[in-house]
Short mmCIF file of C-alpha atoms and ligand atoms in Angstrom, two decimals:
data_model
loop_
_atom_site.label_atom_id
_atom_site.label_comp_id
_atom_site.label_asym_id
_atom_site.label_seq_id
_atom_site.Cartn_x
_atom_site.Cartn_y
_atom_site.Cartn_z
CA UNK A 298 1.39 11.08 -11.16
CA UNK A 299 -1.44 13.10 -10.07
CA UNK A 300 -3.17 12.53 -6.81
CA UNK A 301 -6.91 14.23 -6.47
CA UNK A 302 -7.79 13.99 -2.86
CA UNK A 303 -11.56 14.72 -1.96
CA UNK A 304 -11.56 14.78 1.85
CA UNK A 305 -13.74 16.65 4.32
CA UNK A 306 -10.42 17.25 6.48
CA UNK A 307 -7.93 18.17 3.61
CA UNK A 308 -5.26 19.71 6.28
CA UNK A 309 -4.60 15.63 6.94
CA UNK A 310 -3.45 14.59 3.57
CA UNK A 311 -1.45 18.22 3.13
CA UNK A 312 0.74 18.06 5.46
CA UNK A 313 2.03 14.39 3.74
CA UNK A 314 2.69 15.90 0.61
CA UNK A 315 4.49 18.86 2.39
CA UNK A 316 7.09 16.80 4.51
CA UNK A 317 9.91 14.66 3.25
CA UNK A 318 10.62 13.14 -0.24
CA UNK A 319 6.81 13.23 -0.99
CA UNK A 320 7.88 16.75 -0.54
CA UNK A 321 10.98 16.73 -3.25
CA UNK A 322 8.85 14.53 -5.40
CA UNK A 323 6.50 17.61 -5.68
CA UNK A 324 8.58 20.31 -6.19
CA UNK A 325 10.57 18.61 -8.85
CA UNK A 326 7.26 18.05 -10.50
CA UNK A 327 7.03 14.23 -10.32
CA UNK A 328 4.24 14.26 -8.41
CA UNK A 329 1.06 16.56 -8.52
CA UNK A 330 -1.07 17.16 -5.35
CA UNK A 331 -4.85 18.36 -5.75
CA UNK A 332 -6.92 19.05 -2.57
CA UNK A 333 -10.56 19.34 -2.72
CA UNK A 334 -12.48 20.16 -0.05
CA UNK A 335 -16.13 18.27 -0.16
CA UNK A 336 -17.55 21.33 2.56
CA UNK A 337 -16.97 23.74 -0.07
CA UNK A 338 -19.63 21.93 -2.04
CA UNK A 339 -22.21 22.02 0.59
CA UNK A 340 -25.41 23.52 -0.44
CA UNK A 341 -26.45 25.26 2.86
CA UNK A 342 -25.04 28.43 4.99
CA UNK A 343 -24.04 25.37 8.08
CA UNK A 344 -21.95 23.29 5.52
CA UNK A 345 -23.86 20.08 5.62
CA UNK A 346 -22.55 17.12 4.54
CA UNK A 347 -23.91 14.12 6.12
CA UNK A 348 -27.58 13.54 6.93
CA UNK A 349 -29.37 10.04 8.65
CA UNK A 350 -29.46 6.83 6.58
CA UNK A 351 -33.14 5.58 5.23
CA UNK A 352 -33.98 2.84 7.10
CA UNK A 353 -32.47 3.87 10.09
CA UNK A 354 -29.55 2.62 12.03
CA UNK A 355 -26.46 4.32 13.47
CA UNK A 356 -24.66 7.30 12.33
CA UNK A 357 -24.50 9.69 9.33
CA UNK A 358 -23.98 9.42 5.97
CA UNK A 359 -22.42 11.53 3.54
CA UNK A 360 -24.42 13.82 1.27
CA UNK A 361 -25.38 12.49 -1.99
CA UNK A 362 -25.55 15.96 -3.37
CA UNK A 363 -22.50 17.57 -2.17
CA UNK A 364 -20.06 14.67 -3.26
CA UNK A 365 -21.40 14.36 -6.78
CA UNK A 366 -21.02 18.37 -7.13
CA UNK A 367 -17.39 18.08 -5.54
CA UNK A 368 -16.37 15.02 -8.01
CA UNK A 369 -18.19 17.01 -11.17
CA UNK A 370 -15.68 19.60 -10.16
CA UNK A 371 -12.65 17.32 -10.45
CA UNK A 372 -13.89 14.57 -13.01
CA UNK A 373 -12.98 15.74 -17.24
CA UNK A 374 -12.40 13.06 -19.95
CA UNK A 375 -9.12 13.18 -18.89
CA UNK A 376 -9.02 12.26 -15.60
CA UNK A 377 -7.97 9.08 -14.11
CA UNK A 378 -9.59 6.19 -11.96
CA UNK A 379 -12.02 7.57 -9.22
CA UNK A 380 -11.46 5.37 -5.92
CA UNK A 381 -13.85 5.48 -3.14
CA UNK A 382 -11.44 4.29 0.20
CA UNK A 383 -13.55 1.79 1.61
CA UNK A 384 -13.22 -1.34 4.12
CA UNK A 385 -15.46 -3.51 1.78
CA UNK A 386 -13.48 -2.71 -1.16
CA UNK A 387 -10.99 -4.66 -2.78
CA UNK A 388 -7.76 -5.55 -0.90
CA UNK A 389 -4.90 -3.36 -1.54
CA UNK A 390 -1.31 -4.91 -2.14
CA UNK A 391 1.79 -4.30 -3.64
CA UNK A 392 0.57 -5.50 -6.96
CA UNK A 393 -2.32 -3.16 -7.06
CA UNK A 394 -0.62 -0.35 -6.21
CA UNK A 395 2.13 -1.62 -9.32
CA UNK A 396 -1.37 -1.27 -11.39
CA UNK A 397 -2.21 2.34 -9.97
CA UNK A 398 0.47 3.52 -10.76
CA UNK A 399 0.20 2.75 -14.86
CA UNK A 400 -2.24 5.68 -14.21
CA UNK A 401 -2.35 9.07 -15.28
CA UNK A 402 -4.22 10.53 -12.15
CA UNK A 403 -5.92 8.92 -9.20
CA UNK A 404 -9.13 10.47 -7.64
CA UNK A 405 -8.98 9.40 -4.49
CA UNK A 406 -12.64 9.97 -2.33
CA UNK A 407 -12.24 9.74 1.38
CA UNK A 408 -15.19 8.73 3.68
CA UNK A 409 -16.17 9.65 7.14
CA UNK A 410 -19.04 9.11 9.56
CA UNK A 411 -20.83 5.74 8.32
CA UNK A 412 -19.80 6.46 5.11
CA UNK A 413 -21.39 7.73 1.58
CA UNK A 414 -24.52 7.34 -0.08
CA UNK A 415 -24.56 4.16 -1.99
CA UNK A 416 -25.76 6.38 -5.74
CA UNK A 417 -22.22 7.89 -5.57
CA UNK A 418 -20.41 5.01 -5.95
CA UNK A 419 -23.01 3.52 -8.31
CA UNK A 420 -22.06 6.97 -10.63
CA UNK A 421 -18.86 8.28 -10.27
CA UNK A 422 -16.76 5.29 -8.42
CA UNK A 423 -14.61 2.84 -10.92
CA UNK A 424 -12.83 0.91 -7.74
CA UNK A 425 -13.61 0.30 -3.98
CA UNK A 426 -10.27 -0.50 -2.22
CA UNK A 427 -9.90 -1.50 1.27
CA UNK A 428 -6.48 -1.22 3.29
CA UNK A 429 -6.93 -3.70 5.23
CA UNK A 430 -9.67 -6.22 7.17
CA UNK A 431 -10.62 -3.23 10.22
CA UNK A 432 -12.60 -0.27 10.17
CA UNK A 433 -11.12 3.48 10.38
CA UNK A 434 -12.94 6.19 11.22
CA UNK A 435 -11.89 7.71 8.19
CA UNK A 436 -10.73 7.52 4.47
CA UNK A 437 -7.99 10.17 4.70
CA UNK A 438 -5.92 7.53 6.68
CA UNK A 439 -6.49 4.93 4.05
CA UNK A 440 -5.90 7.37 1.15
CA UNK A 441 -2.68 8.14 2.62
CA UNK A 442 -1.50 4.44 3.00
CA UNK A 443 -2.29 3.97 -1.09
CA UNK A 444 -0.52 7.43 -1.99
CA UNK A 445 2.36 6.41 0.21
CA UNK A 446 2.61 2.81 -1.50
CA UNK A 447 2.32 4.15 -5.06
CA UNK A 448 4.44 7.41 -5.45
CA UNK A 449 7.40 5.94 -4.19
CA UNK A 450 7.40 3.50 -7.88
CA UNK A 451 6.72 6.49 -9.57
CA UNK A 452 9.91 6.77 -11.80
CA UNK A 453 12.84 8.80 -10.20
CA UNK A 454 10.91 9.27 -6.81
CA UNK A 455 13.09 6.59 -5.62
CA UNK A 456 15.90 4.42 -6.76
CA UNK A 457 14.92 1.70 -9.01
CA UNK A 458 17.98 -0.77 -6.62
CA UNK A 459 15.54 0.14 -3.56
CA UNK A 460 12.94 -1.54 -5.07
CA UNK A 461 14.55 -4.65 -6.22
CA UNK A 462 14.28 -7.18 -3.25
CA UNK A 463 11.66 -5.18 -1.52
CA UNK A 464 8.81 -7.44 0.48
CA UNK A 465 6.62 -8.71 -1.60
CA UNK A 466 8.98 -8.68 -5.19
CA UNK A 467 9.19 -11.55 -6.61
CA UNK A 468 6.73 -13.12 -4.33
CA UNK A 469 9.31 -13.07 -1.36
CA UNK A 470 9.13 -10.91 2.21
CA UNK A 471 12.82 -8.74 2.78
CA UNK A 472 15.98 -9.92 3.90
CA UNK A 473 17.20 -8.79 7.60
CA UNK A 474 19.27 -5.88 7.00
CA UNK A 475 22.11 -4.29 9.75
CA UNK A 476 23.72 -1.51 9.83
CA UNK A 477 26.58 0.13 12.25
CA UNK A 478 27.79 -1.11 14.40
CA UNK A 479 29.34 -4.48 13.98
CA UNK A 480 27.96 -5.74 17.11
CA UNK A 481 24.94 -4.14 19.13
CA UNK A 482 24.58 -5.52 22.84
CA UNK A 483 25.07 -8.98 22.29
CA UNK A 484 23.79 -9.45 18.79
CA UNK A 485 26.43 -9.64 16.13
CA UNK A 486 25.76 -8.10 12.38
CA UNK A 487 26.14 -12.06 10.28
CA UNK A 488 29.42 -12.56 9.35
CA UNK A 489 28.68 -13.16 5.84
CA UNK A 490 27.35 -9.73 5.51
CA UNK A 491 31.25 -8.59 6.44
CA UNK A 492 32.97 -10.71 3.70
CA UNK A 493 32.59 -8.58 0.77
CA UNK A 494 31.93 -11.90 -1.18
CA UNK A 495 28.71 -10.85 -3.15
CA UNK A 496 27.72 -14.13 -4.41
CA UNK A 497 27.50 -15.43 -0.54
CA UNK A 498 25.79 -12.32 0.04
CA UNK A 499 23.24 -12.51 -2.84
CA UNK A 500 22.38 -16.40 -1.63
CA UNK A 501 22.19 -15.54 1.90
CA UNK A 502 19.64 -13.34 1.36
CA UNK A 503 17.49 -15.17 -1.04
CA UNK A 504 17.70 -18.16 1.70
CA UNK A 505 16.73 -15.26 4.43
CA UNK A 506 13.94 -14.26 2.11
CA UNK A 507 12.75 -17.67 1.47
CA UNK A 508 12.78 -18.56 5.46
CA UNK A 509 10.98 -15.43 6.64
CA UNK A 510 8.61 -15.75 4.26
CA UNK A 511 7.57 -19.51 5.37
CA UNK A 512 7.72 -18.39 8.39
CA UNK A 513 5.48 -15.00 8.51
CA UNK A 514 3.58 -15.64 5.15
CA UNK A 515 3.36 -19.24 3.94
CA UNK A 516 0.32 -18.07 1.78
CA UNK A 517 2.86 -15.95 -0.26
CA UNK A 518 4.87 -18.76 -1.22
CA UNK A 519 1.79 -21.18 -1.96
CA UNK A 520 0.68 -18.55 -4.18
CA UNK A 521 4.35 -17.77 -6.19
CA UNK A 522 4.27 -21.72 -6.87
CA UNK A 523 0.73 -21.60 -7.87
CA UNK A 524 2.09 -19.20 -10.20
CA UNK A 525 5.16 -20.51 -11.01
CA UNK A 526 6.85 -17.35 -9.71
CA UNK A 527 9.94 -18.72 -8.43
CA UNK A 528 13.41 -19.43 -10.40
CA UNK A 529 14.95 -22.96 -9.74
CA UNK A 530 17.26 -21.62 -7.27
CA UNK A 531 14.07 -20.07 -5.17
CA UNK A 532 11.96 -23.60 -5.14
CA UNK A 533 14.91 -25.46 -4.54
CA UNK A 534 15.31 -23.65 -0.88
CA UNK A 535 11.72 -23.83 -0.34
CA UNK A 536 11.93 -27.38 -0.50
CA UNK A 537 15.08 -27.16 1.33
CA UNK A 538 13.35 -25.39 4.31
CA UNK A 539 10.39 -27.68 4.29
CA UNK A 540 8.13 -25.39 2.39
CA UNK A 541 6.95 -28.07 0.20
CA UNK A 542 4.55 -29.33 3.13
CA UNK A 543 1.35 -28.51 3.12
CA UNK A 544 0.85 -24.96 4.57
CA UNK A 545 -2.24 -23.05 6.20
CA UNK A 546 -3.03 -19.93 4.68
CA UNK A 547 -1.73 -18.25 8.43
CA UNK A 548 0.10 -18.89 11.45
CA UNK A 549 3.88 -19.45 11.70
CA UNK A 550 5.71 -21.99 11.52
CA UNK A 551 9.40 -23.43 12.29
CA UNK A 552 12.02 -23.64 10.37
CA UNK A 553 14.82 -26.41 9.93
CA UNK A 554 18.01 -25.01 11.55
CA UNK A 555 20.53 -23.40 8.53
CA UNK A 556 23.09 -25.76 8.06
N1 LIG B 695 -19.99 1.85 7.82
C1 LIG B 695 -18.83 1.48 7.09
C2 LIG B 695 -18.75 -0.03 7.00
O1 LIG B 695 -19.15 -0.72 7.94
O2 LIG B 695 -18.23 -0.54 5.98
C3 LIG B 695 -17.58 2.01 7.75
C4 LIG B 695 -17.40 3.47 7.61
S1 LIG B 695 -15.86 4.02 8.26
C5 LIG B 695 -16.28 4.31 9.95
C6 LIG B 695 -15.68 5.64 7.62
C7 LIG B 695 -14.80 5.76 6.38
O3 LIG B 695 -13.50 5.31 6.68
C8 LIG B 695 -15.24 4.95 5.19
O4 LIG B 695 -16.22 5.64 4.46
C9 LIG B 695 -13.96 4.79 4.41
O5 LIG B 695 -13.70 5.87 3.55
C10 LIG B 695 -12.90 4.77 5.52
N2 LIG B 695 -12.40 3.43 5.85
C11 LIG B 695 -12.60 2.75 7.00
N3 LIG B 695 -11.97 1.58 7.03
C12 LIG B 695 -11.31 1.48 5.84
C13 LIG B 695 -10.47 0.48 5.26
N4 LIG B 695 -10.19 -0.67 5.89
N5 LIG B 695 -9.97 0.71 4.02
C14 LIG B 695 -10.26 1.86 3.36
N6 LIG B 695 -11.04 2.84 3.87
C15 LIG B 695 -11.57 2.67 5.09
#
């Protein structure tokens, strides 16, 4: 995978790819990092890149000009999907960044100021993705959050087991996990957990999966029946744990105590 990061403060995004196992994943060639920086384009001696929006209002907006000669420089047949990181773009979630990852190379355009000038998305930009309902002050922080949730599927960046039960596979949030030791204060590590028996283990978690996920995200399970995501095994717990009610999209709810 290829990641082709226009930014107007590169030093943000290259210090990600230079730490930890985004580091390994480069220097064993899995990954390929490509920095551009958009004030190089800049037409005048002072490096502009934003000017007033038509029509007034507040802030700056990013130079037409200098972003179309920075993508030019970037953008061949070859190339992959140009993404402009945007708050009024299309959510981002685990399944999306499962499709971005089918790609080749992902030219990923970082914003600043008010943003960019509405032409370059009209002619260079194939997807507007948003990380979330809130507005940063910039796109390098978003660009990070999608390069972070899509190099780790790349193959061999990570072990395939890690991704298994992950949140959000198979419709489901993650178990509770513990590690050393045994007991921590007053809080014990779930004696199940201890046993060695794998099939208990395996159908504890699926029933901590299925009650966390009622609990914290009751819109993820309406959706996996919607569907028809879940195995027998899965809906029969969510109707065990009452998830067969009708939920609100949000808000928590509780649970029926485990038996
Ligand atoms: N005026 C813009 C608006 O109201 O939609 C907000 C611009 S924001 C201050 C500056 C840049 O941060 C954007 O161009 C974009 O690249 C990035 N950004 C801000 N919030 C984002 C979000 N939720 N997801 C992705 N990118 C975001």
């Amino acid at each position: 995978m290829k990641y082709t990061v226009l930014s107007l403060f590169p030093e943000i995004i290259d210090i990600y790819f230079a730490s930890s196992i985004m580091a390994k994943a480069v220097s064993r060639g899995i990954v390929e990092y490509r920095p551009v920086n958009i004030r190089d384009f800049a037409l005048d001696k002072h490096h502009t890149c934003d000017d007033a929006p038509y029509g007034g209002g507040a802030g700056m907006l990013m130079l037409p000009e200098v972003l179309g000669k920075a993508l030019e420089s970037v953008i061949s047949a070859a190339s992959g999907r140009v993404i402009y990181l945007s708050p009024g773009g299309r959510p981002f979630t685990q399944d999306l960044a499962k499709e971005l990852v089918r790609e080749e190379e992902l030219i990923l355009l970082c914003g600043r100021y008010e943003g960019i000038d509405q032409r370059i998305i009209d002619s260079y930009v194939d997807d507007e993705i948003s990380i979330g309902d809130y507005v940063l002050s910039s796109g390098e922080v978003a660009a990070l959050a999608l390069i972070d949730a899509t190099y780790r599927l790349v193959d061999r960046v990570i072990t395939s087991e890690s991704l298994e039960e992950e949140s959000f596979s198979g419709g489901l949030l993650e178990y509770p996990q513990y590690t050393r030791p045994e007991i921590y204060g007053t809080l014990q590590v779930p004696e199940v957990l201890l046993s060695g028996h794998h099939e208990n283990i395996r159908r504890w978690r699926l029933r901590k999966r299925v009650e966390k996920t009622l609990s914290l995200r009751p819109d993820l399970i309406r959706r996996g029946k919607e569907s028809g995501l879940f195995d027998g095994e899965t809906r029969k717990l969510i109707q065990e744990l009452g998830g067969d009610r009708d939920e609100r999209d949000t808000g928590h709810r509780s649970l029926p105590d485990e038996g």
